[in-house]
Each structure stands twice: as C-alpha cells, then as structure tokens.
Amino acid sequence: MLFCSAFGSNYSLDARNLNSEIVYQVAQQQDTTTQTEDRPGRVFNLKSPFHKDNSGAKDNSLRYPFYDVNDNEEFGSQDQSPLYLKDPKNILTSIEYDPVSGNYILVTKVGGVDYRRPISMTAEEYKQYEAEKSLRDYWMERSKNDGFLGGNELVPDLQLGGQFVDKIFGSNTISIKPQGSAELTFGINTTEVENPTLPVNLRKTTSFDFDEKIQMNVTGTVGEKLKMDVNYNTEATFDFENQMRLEYSGDEDEIIKKIEAGNVSMPISNTLITGGQNLFGVKAQLQFGKLSVTSIFSQQKGETSVVEMENGAQKNEFEISADKYEANRHFFLSKYFYDHYDQSLRNLPVINSGVSINKVEVWVTNKSSNFQDSRNLVAYVDLAEDAANISNSALFSQIGTGTLPNNELNDLYQQMNTSYSGIRNINQVTSTLSALAPGFVSGTDYEKVENARKLSESEYSVNEKLGYISLNQALNGDEILAVSFEYTYRGQVFRVGEFTSDGVSAPQTLIMKLLKGTNLSPQMPTWKLMMKNIYNIGAFQVNSEDFILNVMYQNDKGGSSINYFPEGVSNDPNDPIKNKSFLEILNVDKLNSQLDPGADGMFDFIDGITIYSTNGRIIFPEIEPFGSYLRTKIGNNALADKYVFEELYSLTQNDAQQIAEKNKYSLKGSYKSSTSSEISLNALNVEPGSVSVKAGGRELIENIDYTVDYTLGRVKIINQSLLESSTPISISSENNSLFNIQTKTLMGVQMDYQFNDDFNLGATMMHLSEQPLTQKVNIGDEPISNTIWGLNGSYRTESQFLTRMVDKIPFIETKEPSSIAVEGEFAQLIPGHNKAIGSSGTAYI
C-alpha cells in the first residue's frame, strides 16, 4: 500500500495483480480521480480536483507524471539504459527456493523489510528466466568490450575485408582509441544601453556566444604498418604544444622503409650540415639495396642557438643600441649631483665629491594596495635648489649660501611651514597652493600623493658618493617618485625634505623632494634628474676576467661598424681624436687592468662606478656621453654636428630612436658568468634530441658526459674532467619558436651507400628559404634562400700489422687487435635571398 498527499487531499493506491497486469485504483476521500496509462501499470497521472478541462470537468492530473516498476515483469527485463538511475546499494535482490511448493521466489528487500512484492516462479519459468538473463548478460558484456554502454573504447575495432588492405597495411584491422574531453558552451548575450543619443532600435543588441574547449589524444593503427598519434588542446599557449604524427613503416624487404607526416625531424650524418628537429611536413625513408635515401619537405618551426663556455664559465655576447638606456629607473637626488657628476668622475678610479649620503627615504605612488607603511605627501621640484636651478624664481629665492642642497637653501620650505601651512591637510593642498601663484601648477611644480608607499631598502640602491638612486623596478609613466635624504659634506650634515621620524604625525602630509612627476618630458624641470647613461647588458654576477666592451659606430662609408673615431679635426698625424677608440674618448679607457693610469684598449672595469657586476649595468662617467661630452672632446662644432647624438638627451627615448642619421652608436661585447656545471641555453621547451655538446671539437655523449633538462633549457656537465681541464665547450640546441614572423621552408635529401659494415659514403643537400610577410623588409630581417650540400665518408678496418708493430716495442706485449678508422666531411654553403624582395635583394632602413 502506497500513500501520497497532493493538493491537500489524501489518496490511497492499491495495486492488485489481475491477468499479469497491474491495475491501480485510486480512492479519493472528497473527489474521484481518473488514471491514464502511457505504459500499462507504470505511469501515475492523477487528476486534481482544482483543475478543469475544456469541457468544464475538473482536471486533476499531475504536472510531472512519475513512473514505477511493474512488479509483474520478470526481474532483469526492466529498462537497462545508462540514462536510468540504478537502485541504491541498500536494495538487495535475491532468489530463494521454496521446497514445499517447488517454486523459486524473487525477493527484493531493504534491510530486513520487503521492498517489492515477492515474485514466484515455477521450475520451468525459472529455467526460462535464467536462460534469458544469461543471454542478456552475454550481449551486454560484448557491447562493453566493443566500446558501447560504458566500455573502455569509444570506437570499436573495424575489420576490412579483402587481401588488398592486408597486403598494404599488414592487417585488415583498424583501431582508433580517442581519449580526452570536449566542452561546448553556448548562450545569448543581450546588451541594453540607455543612451538617448542612440535610436531606440539600436539601444538593445542581442548576440550569440559560443565557446568550445577540446583536449584530445587520439592513437590509432591501420593494420600493423600505419600508426597515428594526435595531441590537440584548444587551450594550449603555443602552437608547438599541439602535436600530430602519421607514420607508415614498411617491412624489411620493402623499398618504402618509413613515411612520416606531421611533426617530424631530420638528423644529418654530416656534422657540418645542420638538420632540423622541430619540423612539420612529410619525411620519407627509402631503401634501394645498399643505397638508403631520406628526403623531407617541411616547415621549420624552431630556432637554433649556440652557447659557448670557456674556462668553466659560460660565455655570452651582447649588443645594445645607444638609445636603449634604462629609463625611469635611475635618478639624481638633486640638480647639484647632476651638475657635479662629470667633475666627480674626472680622475677615475678616485671619486672627488666630498659627499656621503647617510639616510634616504624613497616614496612612490601606491598601486599595491599596501597601506602598512604609507603617508600623505607633497613633493616639490624646487625644494633645496640654488638660485641657478630654481624653476620658479619669481616665487622662491635663495636665502642660504653655496650650492649644496638643503631645506634652508631657498625659502620654499620656510613658506610651506608658515604662509602655506594648509598643505599639511591633503584635502587642502590644491586650494592652498593655487593661491601661491597662477603658474604654480600640479604635475609641473609639485605633486600631491595620497597614501604614498615607502620603498624598502631592498627595492632600491643608493650611490652614496655620486648622489643617485637606482630602483629595482622601472616606474610607469604616471607614477610619482619623491625622496627625502640626509648627507654629510666635510663634517657638516644637510637635510632635504622630511622624514617620517621628524615628528610630523599622520595624516599630516610630509614635504618631499620631487624627482619624477606624473608627466616626465624634456620640457619638465625634472627631465635632467633621470639618468640616461646607464645600460643593462642582461647579465648577473659578471666577472671582470675576460669582460669585453666596445663602443661601436656604424660607418656608412665603410658599410660596417667601427670602434674608433674615423676623422680628425685637422690633417695633423698627431690629431688628439683621429683613430682614437671611443672607449678612450668617452673616458672609460684611462686605466690598465691594475687600475693604474694608462689606456690599454680595454674597458675600465670599476665595480660600482663604471659597472655594477651584480646586475650587469654599464655606467658611463658622463651625463651625456654621446651628446655634449662628445662634442667637447671633438672640439670642432662642424665635425661634431656629424657625430654627436644630442637628441638622445633632449628628446624622449621614443623620439630619439626615430633619428636614424644620428642613431648609429651601440655597445657590443661579451662576458662570462660565474663558473658552474649547469649551463643555461637561454630558451625554454628545447626540442628533445636537438642538443649537441662538443668539448674541444669532440662530440660528447648524453647521460655520460652531460644531462639535459629540455623543459627548463639547461645542460649539466657531469664529466668533471671537462670542467677541471677548462676545455672550451660549445652547445648547440633548437628550441620551439614562440613567434614565427616569416614562414621557413626546409627541403632536403640525404643518401648513404653502405658498401659493407665498415665502409660508408654519404651525400646531403638541404635548402632553407623564408617567405616574408611583405616585400619591404628591414635590414637584419632579410628572407634567406640558402642551399648547402656536402659529402661524408667513413672507413674502419682491423689491422693485425699494427698490433705486431706495437708488440715489438720493448717492455710492451699486446694481443688485442688494432683498428684504423678514417672519417672525412665536406660541405659548401650557397647563400641567396627570396625572390619576393627583388632579383638583387632590397632591404629598407
């Protein structure tokens, strides 16, 4: 008996077994109900007394009819679709034998209580039930094995008839095994803009939104010879992460040994010719008796790089254009230090400044939402400047003596403390300072910063003698930099700005020195405070040993870069500047390796002055090395106008880079990092098998002499004798190119004729061409079309004659066989260019 309650009325459902069908009678206390059956005895569709149909009669059917199991159906004959939920585990079904009646009873219980009406079967009915159940279970098991109804394989193996397929592929079975997931998301986006300027029919737009995610791995075989392997992921960061390969392998006695399509590689036996590892195309290996032929037609998606290590240290080269100075990172603390920088470094390695900075507080715009160490502040450009450097001479005047920066040098600090003390309230700064003068504006003369962040000492460094700071991270264009500092000069202490320990409590604003405002341009008085003579070579822990730096100039007449000044002021052979190196002209070659006076043609490696070895920064001892300083050294304005690059310091960095007729200087050299057994390849995701390591020209063996981490791009030398002997090591590798601007096509063929196991001759020809995106290409990016061909051979034989000759040497007795091995290689490169840039090849500046 089953009871339910609906719409406040009670119904009782009494199930009786009549002629193998279940008839449900519904008894209603207040109203009658009707029943409809979609399938006999399984659908309950109760009528509600509160609903009427079109005829006016009450319709009391349920909104959602429910299904029930027919107790008259034999166990196991119910719907078995995976879409139907299975019974809970606490429902147990068993078959019991009744020895009295000789019948078999099917019982369904929950715990010890009958969950369903027991079903009684005679011996004949039970035999029929078992036979049908066994047959049904058999076909279910077969369906699972073939990949249906929850099996392990989504696509079953297929059998193709005929001997034709069997002969080609070695078998007539096709097996495909897909794994992964596919997700499709779709929806509708409706946007409504309440803009009265738009027409009414355009204020509401509706569009469909589709998004798909596929992560698939498919492996398959056609017979025994054709194999397929596909890895595809729509969320892969780069294209090289998706791999596809189709491989056909022939039998031992067939001409076609192997055909590959997709991601392939082309190793070359001739070491003078570089093949390719990261290729996408078609590769075929054929065998004609003793002649084997390997050919390829593909696109090259990798980049080849070479790293060298000498004396146990990794050797790296660098080249930096003169317009690539580090912007928004290095700042003078005051114009005083800007004016005295060149003079302080005139007598290297001694610094003649007399200044020693004792304390610095550095503040920047707070964009990290970290208010633990923050304060309101107002920063002024003219704070602590002398009369020559005050930008608002009509408002402020010098009241102190000398030029040393301090709060009492001019009357700005005094006025802010007395007449304009309202600036201590951050909300009154603008209104207070606007009354000072109409021309005293925010962003040019001062900056107010609310909740500015104080940098920790680990976020910047200070040159205590030369008076400048270097930030670990460059500032954005809209960020503000303000400082307060204290220094000692000849025993006297001077202070600029206010410190947090000066008694000005929060939330009162602090008075600071402004080094960089929200707008930094050549017209701003703070433009000179940003240093433009420091360059980053991208190195860390640079050794002074074997460090090489040259200042190069692109000579248009010779068509190459030179490291010396090509002209002179006069025809005098003793001209002070003609043919002199730029290192010596720019005051970075005045000392020898022992830092004694005397130029030696090498860069003066003075840590902390001309270079920061810890982070690889080159520092020129002049404010404008390629500008005003070079003009002074030349001493002839007519000649200086040709070589001086003054726009580098009078214009923004982007504008100066556009002046091609002056932008011809560069810094070029090499350095060695600290000694280590681990060598960085300067690349990630290196193609497996593409790393080749040579020591003194000898090919090393992987996992014996070295190991490779292809993911991180690092090689570790495990043969300690190579490091101890300081043997030069050269490492070539091929990494996946992250961005392919020009399409590279690689075609080639390699032939090897093996006379026997000891004698082999080979020939190789490769052609690499690049297809540019446009016919106008820049210098240095010209599309190549190169062809290289070569021959190689090897011969090896055992010689008993050598064994007998060695055995005749006194005190030496040997019976081991001797061998003679001869190897030879030859290669020729035929350079060319793509026809897309013309028959003669044209590149543009």
Short mmCIF file of N, CA and C in Angstrom, two decimals, residues 599-736:
data_model
loop_
_atom_site.label_atom_id
_atom_site.label_comp_id
_atom_site.label_asym_id
_atom_site.label_seq_id
_atom_site.Cartn_x
_atom_site.Cartn_y
_atom_site.Cartn_z
N ALA A 599 95.86 54.01 -20.85
CA ALA A 599 94.87 53.27 -21.62
C ALA A 599 95.47 51.99 -22.18
N ASP A 600 94.70 50.91 -22.13
CA ASP A 600 95.16 49.62 -22.64
C ASP A 600 94.22 49.04 -23.69
N GLY A 601 93.28 49.86 -24.14
CA GLY A 601 92.35 49.38 -25.16
C GLY A 601 91.20 48.56 -24.63
N MET A 602 91.11 48.41 -23.32
CA MET A 602 90.05 47.62 -22.70
C MET A 602 89.19 48.51 -21.81
N PHE A 603 87.95 48.09 -21.63
CA PHE A 603 87.02 48.82 -20.78
C PHE A 603 87.49 48.80 -19.34
N ASP A 604 87.44 49.95 -18.67
CA ASP A 604 87.87 50.04 -17.27
C ASP A 604 86.78 49.47 -16.38
N PHE A 605 87.01 48.24 -15.93
CA PHE A 605 86.03 47.52 -15.11
C PHE A 605 86.20 47.97 -13.66
N ILE A 606 85.41 49.00 -13.24
CA ILE A 606 85.46 49.51 -11.88
C ILE A 606 84.08 49.29 -11.27
N ASP A 607 83.98 48.29 -10.44
CA ASP A 607 82.69 47.90 -9.88
C ASP A 607 82.13 49.03 -9.01
N GLY A 608 80.88 49.39 -9.27
CA GLY A 608 80.22 50.46 -8.53
C GLY A 608 80.37 51.82 -9.16
N ILE A 609 81.26 51.96 -10.14
CA ILE A 609 81.46 53.26 -10.80
C ILE A 609 81.14 53.17 -12.29
N THR A 610 81.86 52.28 -13.00
CA THR A 610 81.59 52.11 -14.43
C THR A 610 80.73 50.88 -14.72
N ILE A 611 80.57 50.01 -13.74
CA ILE A 611 79.75 48.82 -13.94
C ILE A 611 79.26 48.31 -12.60
N TYR A 612 78.05 47.79 -12.59
CA TYR A 612 77.52 47.04 -11.45
C TYR A 612 77.57 45.57 -11.83
N SER A 613 78.53 44.84 -11.27
CA SER A 613 78.73 43.45 -11.68
C SER A 613 77.59 42.55 -11.22
N THR A 614 76.90 42.91 -10.14
CA THR A 614 75.84 42.03 -9.63
C THR A 614 74.65 41.94 -10.56
N ASN A 615 74.30 43.05 -11.21
CA ASN A 615 73.13 43.03 -12.09
C ASN A 615 73.44 43.46 -13.51
N GLY A 616 74.72 43.58 -13.87
CA GLY A 616 75.10 43.82 -15.26
C GLY A 616 74.68 45.16 -15.81
N ARG A 617 75.03 46.27 -15.12
CA ARG A 617 74.73 47.61 -15.61
C ARG A 617 76.02 48.33 -15.99
N ILE A 618 76.07 48.85 -17.22
CA ILE A 618 77.20 49.64 -17.68
C ILE A 618 76.89 51.11 -17.41
N ILE A 619 77.84 51.82 -16.77
CA ILE A 619 77.63 53.21 -16.39
C ILE A 619 78.74 54.06 -17.01
N PHE A 620 78.35 55.05 -17.79
CA PHE A 620 79.34 55.97 -18.34
C PHE A 620 79.61 57.07 -17.33
N PRO A 621 80.86 57.49 -17.21
CA PRO A 621 81.21 58.53 -16.23
C PRO A 621 80.88 59.94 -16.73
N GLU A 622 79.93 60.05 -17.66
CA GLU A 622 79.48 61.35 -18.15
C GLU A 622 77.96 61.35 -18.19
N ILE A 623 77.39 62.52 -17.99
CA ILE A 623 75.93 62.65 -18.03
C ILE A 623 75.41 62.38 -19.43
N GLU A 624 76.07 62.96 -20.44
CA GLU A 624 75.65 62.81 -21.83
C GLU A 624 76.84 62.34 -22.65
N PRO A 625 77.17 61.03 -22.58
CA PRO A 625 78.39 60.56 -23.26
C PRO A 625 78.36 60.76 -24.77
N PHE A 626 77.21 60.56 -25.39
CA PHE A 626 77.13 60.70 -26.86
C PHE A 626 76.59 62.07 -27.26
N GLY A 627 76.45 62.96 -26.30
CA GLY A 627 75.93 64.30 -26.57
C GLY A 627 76.95 65.38 -26.31
N SER A 628 76.70 66.18 -25.28
CA SER A 628 77.54 67.36 -25.01
C SER A 628 78.98 66.96 -24.69
N TYR A 629 79.18 65.82 -23.99
CA TYR A 629 80.55 65.42 -23.66
C TYR A 629 81.35 65.08 -24.93
N LEU A 630 80.73 64.35 -25.87
CA LEU A 630 81.43 64.01 -27.12
C LEU A 630 81.70 65.27 -27.93
N ARG A 631 80.80 66.23 -27.90
CA ARG A 631 81.04 67.48 -28.63
C ARG A 631 82.26 68.22 -28.05
N THR A 632 82.37 68.21 -26.73
CA THR A 632 83.51 68.85 -26.10
C THR A 632 84.81 68.15 -26.47
N LYS A 633 84.79 66.82 -26.51
CA LYS A 633 86.01 66.07 -26.84
C LYS A 633 86.41 66.29 -28.29
N ILE A 634 85.45 66.42 -29.19
CA ILE A 634 85.79 66.64 -30.61
C ILE A 634 86.39 68.03 -30.77
N GLY A 635 85.78 69.04 -30.15
CA GLY A 635 86.34 70.39 -30.18
C GLY A 635 86.11 71.14 -31.46
N ASN A 636 85.34 70.61 -32.38
CA ASN A 636 85.03 71.28 -33.64
C ASN A 636 83.54 71.08 -33.92
N ASN A 637 82.79 72.20 -33.88
CA ASN A 637 81.34 72.09 -34.00
C ASN A 637 80.91 71.55 -35.35
N ALA A 638 81.62 71.91 -36.42
CA ALA A 638 81.25 71.41 -37.74
C ALA A 638 81.40 69.89 -37.81
N LEU A 639 82.49 69.39 -37.26
CA LEU A 639 82.70 67.94 -37.25
C LEU A 639 81.80 67.27 -36.23
N ALA A 640 81.55 67.95 -35.10
CA ALA A 640 80.72 67.37 -34.05
C ALA A 640 79.28 67.22 -34.50
N ASP A 641 78.80 68.13 -35.33
CA ASP A 641 77.41 68.02 -35.80
C ASP A 641 77.17 66.73 -36.56
N LYS A 642 78.22 66.14 -37.08
CA LYS A 642 78.10 64.90 -37.86
C LYS A 642 78.04 63.67 -36.96
N TYR A 643 78.69 63.73 -35.80
CA TYR A 643 78.83 62.53 -34.98
C TYR A 643 78.08 62.61 -33.64
N VAL A 644 77.77 63.78 -33.18
CA VAL A 644 77.17 63.91 -31.86
C VAL A 644 75.68 63.59 -31.93
N PHE A 645 75.20 62.83 -30.95
CA PHE A 645 73.79 62.41 -30.87
C PHE A 645 73.14 63.13 -29.69
N GLU A 646 73.01 64.46 -29.78
CA GLU A 646 72.45 65.25 -28.68
C GLU A 646 70.95 65.04 -28.52
N GLU A 647 70.28 64.62 -29.59
CA GLU A 647 68.84 64.38 -29.48
C GLU A 647 68.50 63.24 -28.52
N LEU A 648 69.49 62.39 -28.24
CA LEU A 648 69.25 61.30 -27.30
C LEU A 648 68.91 61.81 -25.90
N TYR A 649 69.35 63.03 -25.59
CA TYR A 649 69.14 63.58 -24.25
C TYR A 649 68.17 64.76 -24.24
N SER A 650 67.92 65.34 -25.39
CA SER A 650 66.99 66.47 -25.45
C SER A 650 65.60 66.06 -25.88
N LEU A 651 65.43 64.83 -26.35
CA LEU A 651 64.12 64.31 -26.75
C LEU A 651 63.79 63.08 -25.91
N THR A 652 62.54 62.66 -25.99
CA THR A 652 62.17 61.42 -25.31
C THR A 652 62.85 60.25 -25.99
N GLN A 653 62.88 59.12 -25.29
CA GLN A 653 63.58 57.96 -25.82
C GLN A 653 62.96 57.49 -27.13
N ASN A 654 61.65 57.50 -27.22
CA ASN A 654 60.98 57.06 -28.46
C ASN A 654 61.27 58.00 -29.61
N ASP A 655 61.28 59.31 -29.35
CA ASP A 655 61.55 60.27 -30.42
C ASP A 655 63.00 60.18 -30.88
N ALA A 656 63.92 59.98 -29.96
CA ALA A 656 65.33 59.89 -30.33
C ALA A 656 65.61 58.65 -31.17
N GLN A 657 64.88 57.58 -30.95
CA GLN A 657 65.10 56.36 -31.71
C GLN A 657 64.71 56.51 -33.18
N GLN A 658 63.93 57.51 -33.51
CA GLN A 658 63.49 57.71 -34.89
C GLN A 658 64.50 58.48 -35.74
N ILE A 659 65.53 59.04 -35.10
CA ILE A 659 66.51 59.84 -35.85
C ILE A 659 67.61 58.90 -36.32
N ALA A 660 67.42 58.31 -37.49
CA ALA A 660 68.32 57.27 -37.98
C ALA A 660 69.69 57.82 -38.35
N GLU A 661 69.80 59.08 -38.80
CA GLU A 661 71.09 59.60 -39.22
C GLU A 661 72.03 59.85 -38.05
N LYS A 662 71.50 59.91 -36.83
CA LYS A 662 72.35 60.10 -35.65
C LYS A 662 72.41 58.85 -34.77
N ASN A 663 71.42 58.01 -34.87
CA ASN A 663 71.34 56.82 -34.01
C ASN A 663 72.20 55.70 -34.58
N LYS A 664 73.52 55.84 -34.43
CA LYS A 664 74.46 54.88 -35.02
C LYS A 664 75.42 54.27 -34.00
N TYR A 665 75.25 54.59 -32.73
CA TYR A 665 76.15 54.08 -31.71
C TYR A 665 75.54 52.85 -31.03
N SER A 666 76.41 51.95 -30.62
CA SER A 666 75.96 50.75 -29.92
C SER A 666 77.07 50.26 -29.00
N LEU A 667 76.66 49.47 -28.01
CA LEU A 667 77.59 48.84 -27.07
C LEU A 667 77.62 47.34 -27.38
N LYS A 668 78.79 46.83 -27.69
CA LYS A 668 78.93 45.44 -28.10
C LYS A 668 80.07 44.79 -27.33
N GLY A 669 79.84 43.56 -26.89
CA GLY A 669 80.89 42.88 -26.16
C GLY A 669 80.47 41.50 -25.71
N SER A 670 81.20 40.96 -24.76
CA SER A 670 80.93 39.63 -24.24
C SER A 670 81.35 39.58 -22.78
N TYR A 671 80.80 38.62 -22.07
CA TYR A 671 81.12 38.45 -20.66
C TYR A 671 81.01 36.98 -20.31
N LYS A 672 81.56 36.63 -19.16
CA LYS A 672 81.46 35.28 -18.65
C LYS A 672 80.80 35.31 -17.29
N SER A 673 79.86 34.42 -17.12
CA SER A 673 79.21 34.31 -15.83
C SER A 673 80.08 33.47 -14.90
N SER A 674 79.65 33.33 -13.66
CA SER A 674 80.43 32.57 -12.69
C SER A 674 80.51 31.10 -13.09
N THR A 675 81.58 30.44 -12.67
CA THR A 675 81.81 29.05 -13.01
C THR A 675 80.72 28.16 -12.44
N SER A 676 80.20 27.27 -13.28
CA SER A 676 79.15 26.36 -12.84
C SER A 676 79.08 25.19 -13.79
N SER A 677 78.64 24.04 -13.26
CA SER A 677 78.48 22.86 -14.10
C SER A 677 77.18 22.91 -14.88
N GLU A 678 76.25 23.80 -14.50
CA GLU A 678 74.99 23.94 -15.19
C GLU A 678 75.06 25.12 -16.14
N ILE A 679 74.63 24.89 -17.36
CA ILE A 679 74.70 25.90 -18.41
C ILE A 679 73.28 26.16 -18.91
N SER A 680 72.90 27.42 -18.92
CA SER A 680 71.58 27.80 -19.42
C SER A 680 71.64 27.97 -20.93
N LEU A 681 70.64 27.42 -21.61
CA LEU A 681 70.57 27.52 -23.07
C LEU A 681 69.82 28.77 -23.50
N ASN A 682 69.36 29.57 -22.55
CA ASN A 682 68.61 30.81 -22.83
C ASN A 682 67.36 30.53 -23.64
N ALA A 683 66.71 29.41 -23.36
CA ALA A 683 65.49 29.03 -24.07
C ALA A 683 64.72 28.04 -23.21
N LEU A 684 63.42 27.98 -23.46
CA LEU A 684 62.55 27.01 -22.80
C LEU A 684 61.98 26.06 -23.84
N ASN A 685 61.52 24.90 -23.37
CA ASN A 685 60.91 23.90 -24.26
C ASN A 685 61.84 23.55 -25.42
N VAL A 686 63.06 23.16 -25.08
CA VAL A 686 64.03 22.76 -26.10
C VAL A 686 63.58 21.44 -26.70
N GLU A 687 63.71 21.34 -28.00
CA GLU A 687 63.27 20.14 -28.71
C GLU A 687 64.14 18.95 -28.30
N PRO A 688 63.54 17.86 -27.81
CA PRO A 688 64.34 16.68 -27.42
C PRO A 688 65.15 16.14 -28.59
N GLY A 689 66.41 15.84 -28.31
CA GLY A 689 67.29 15.31 -29.33
C GLY A 689 68.03 16.36 -30.13
N SER A 690 67.71 17.65 -29.90
CA SER A 690 68.34 18.70 -30.70
C SER A 690 69.60 19.26 -30.05
N VAL A 691 69.91 18.86 -28.82
CA VAL A 691 71.07 19.40 -28.11
C VAL A 691 72.32 18.63 -28.52
N SER A 692 73.32 19.37 -28.94
CA SER A 692 74.61 18.78 -29.32
C SER A 692 75.70 19.50 -28.53
N VAL A 693 76.48 18.75 -27.77
CA VAL A 693 77.53 19.32 -26.93
C VAL A 693 78.88 18.83 -27.43
N LYS A 694 79.81 19.78 -27.62
CA LYS A 694 81.15 19.45 -28.07
C LYS A 694 82.16 20.07 -27.12
N ALA A 695 83.20 19.33 -26.81
CA ALA A 695 84.29 19.81 -25.96
C ALA A 695 85.58 19.72 -26.75
N GLY A 696 86.12 20.89 -27.11
CA GLY A 696 87.34 20.89 -27.92
C GLY A 696 87.15 20.25 -29.27
N GLY A 697 85.94 20.35 -29.83
CA GLY A 697 85.64 19.75 -31.12
C GLY A 697 85.19 18.31 -31.06
N ARG A 698 85.26 17.67 -29.88
CA ARG A 698 84.85 16.27 -29.72
C ARG A 698 83.40 16.20 -29.28
N GLU A 699 82.64 15.37 -29.95
CA GLU A 699 81.22 15.20 -29.62
C GLU A 699 81.09 14.44 -28.31
N LEU A 700 80.32 15.02 -27.38
CA LEU A 700 80.09 14.38 -26.08
C LEU A 700 78.83 13.53 -26.14
N ILE A 701 78.70 12.62 -25.19
CA ILE A 701 77.60 11.66 -25.17
C ILE A 701 76.65 12.04 -24.04
N GLU A 702 75.36 12.11 -24.39
CA GLU A 702 74.35 12.48 -23.41
C GLU A 702 74.21 11.37 -22.36
N ASN A 703 73.97 11.80 -21.12
CA ASN A 703 73.82 10.94 -19.95
C ASN A 703 75.12 10.27 -19.52
N ILE A 704 76.19 10.53 -20.24
CA ILE A 704 77.53 10.06 -19.82
C ILE A 704 78.42 11.27 -19.50
N ASP A 705 78.45 12.22 -20.43
CA ASP A 705 79.22 13.45 -20.20
C ASP A 705 78.33 14.60 -19.73
N TYR A 706 77.06 14.56 -20.07
CA TYR A 706 76.17 15.66 -19.70
C TYR A 706 74.72 15.16 -19.68
N THR A 707 73.89 15.92 -19.00
CA THR A 707 72.45 15.67 -18.99
C THR A 707 71.74 16.95 -19.43
N VAL A 708 70.50 16.79 -19.91
CA VAL A 708 69.74 17.92 -20.45
C VAL A 708 68.37 17.97 -19.80
N ASP A 709 67.99 19.14 -19.33
CA ASP A 709 66.62 19.41 -18.90
C ASP A 709 65.95 20.18 -20.02
N TYR A 710 65.21 19.45 -20.87
CA TYR A 710 64.65 20.06 -22.07
C TYR A 710 63.55 21.06 -21.74
N THR A 711 62.87 20.90 -20.62
CA THR A 711 61.79 21.83 -20.27
C THR A 711 62.33 23.18 -19.85
N LEU A 712 63.32 23.18 -18.94
CA LEU A 712 63.89 24.43 -18.45
C LEU A 712 65.02 24.95 -19.33
N GLY A 713 65.49 24.13 -20.27
CA GLY A 713 66.57 24.57 -21.16
C GLY A 713 67.90 24.70 -20.46
N ARG A 714 68.35 23.65 -19.75
CA ARG A 714 69.61 23.68 -19.03
C ARG A 714 70.39 22.39 -19.31
N VAL A 715 71.70 22.55 -19.45
CA VAL A 715 72.61 21.43 -19.66
C VAL A 715 73.54 21.36 -18.44
N LYS A 716 73.68 20.17 -17.88
CA LYS A 716 74.56 19.97 -16.73
C LYS A 716 75.70 19.05 -17.14
N ILE A 717 76.93 19.53 -16.98
CA ILE A 717 78.12 18.74 -17.29
C ILE A 717 78.41 17.82 -16.10
N ILE A 718 78.34 16.52 -16.33
CA ILE A 718 78.57 15.56 -15.25
C ILE A 718 79.96 14.94 -15.34
N ASN A 719 80.67 15.22 -16.42
CA ASN A 719 82.05 14.76 -16.54
C ASN A 719 82.96 15.85 -15.95
N GLN A 720 83.39 15.67 -14.71
CA GLN A 720 84.14 16.70 -14.01
C GLN A 720 85.49 16.98 -14.66
N SER A 721 86.02 16.02 -15.39
CA SER A 721 87.33 16.24 -16.02
C SER A 721 87.25 17.36 -17.07
N LEU A 722 86.09 17.53 -17.67
CA LEU A 722 85.94 18.60 -18.66
C LEU A 722 85.99 19.96 -17.99
N LEU A 723 85.40 20.08 -16.79
CA LEU A 723 85.43 21.36 -16.08
C LEU A 723 86.81 21.65 -15.50
N GLU A 724 87.46 20.61 -14.98
CA GLU A 724 88.76 20.82 -14.36
C GLU A 724 89.83 21.15 -15.39
N SER A 725 89.68 20.63 -16.60
CA SER A 725 90.67 20.91 -17.65
C SER A 725 90.41 22.21 -18.38
N SER A 726 89.28 22.89 -18.04
CA SER A 726 88.91 24.17 -18.69
C SER A 726 88.81 24.03 -20.20
N THR A 727 88.33 22.88 -20.66
CA THR A 727 88.16 22.66 -22.09
C THR A 727 87.01 23.51 -22.61
N PRO A 728 87.18 24.25 -23.72
CA PRO A 728 86.07 25.03 -24.29
C PRO A 728 84.92 24.11 -24.69
N ILE A 729 83.73 24.46 -24.28
CA ILE A 729 82.54 23.66 -24.53
C ILE A 729 81.57 24.48 -25.37
N SER A 730 81.08 23.88 -26.44
CA SER A 730 80.11 24.52 -27.32
C SER A 730 78.84 23.69 -27.35
N ILE A 731 77.71 24.37 -27.13
CA ILE A 731 76.41 23.69 -27.07
C ILE A 731 75.49 24.32 -28.10
N SER A 732 75.00 23.51 -29.00
CA SER A 732 74.01 23.96 -29.98
C SER A 732 72.68 23.27 -29.68
N SER A 733 71.61 24.00 -29.80
CA SER A 733 70.28 23.47 -29.48
C SER A 733 69.25 24.12 -30.37
N GLU A 734 68.10 23.50 -30.39
CA GLU A 734 66.98 24.02 -31.18
C GLU A 734 65.75 24.06 -30.28
N ASN A 735 65.23 25.24 -30.11
CA ASN A 735 64.05 25.40 -29.25
C ASN A 735 62.85 25.78 -30.10
N ASN A 736 61.67 25.55 -29.53
CA ASN A 736 60.44 25.90 -30.22
C ASN A 736 60.30 27.40 -30.32
#
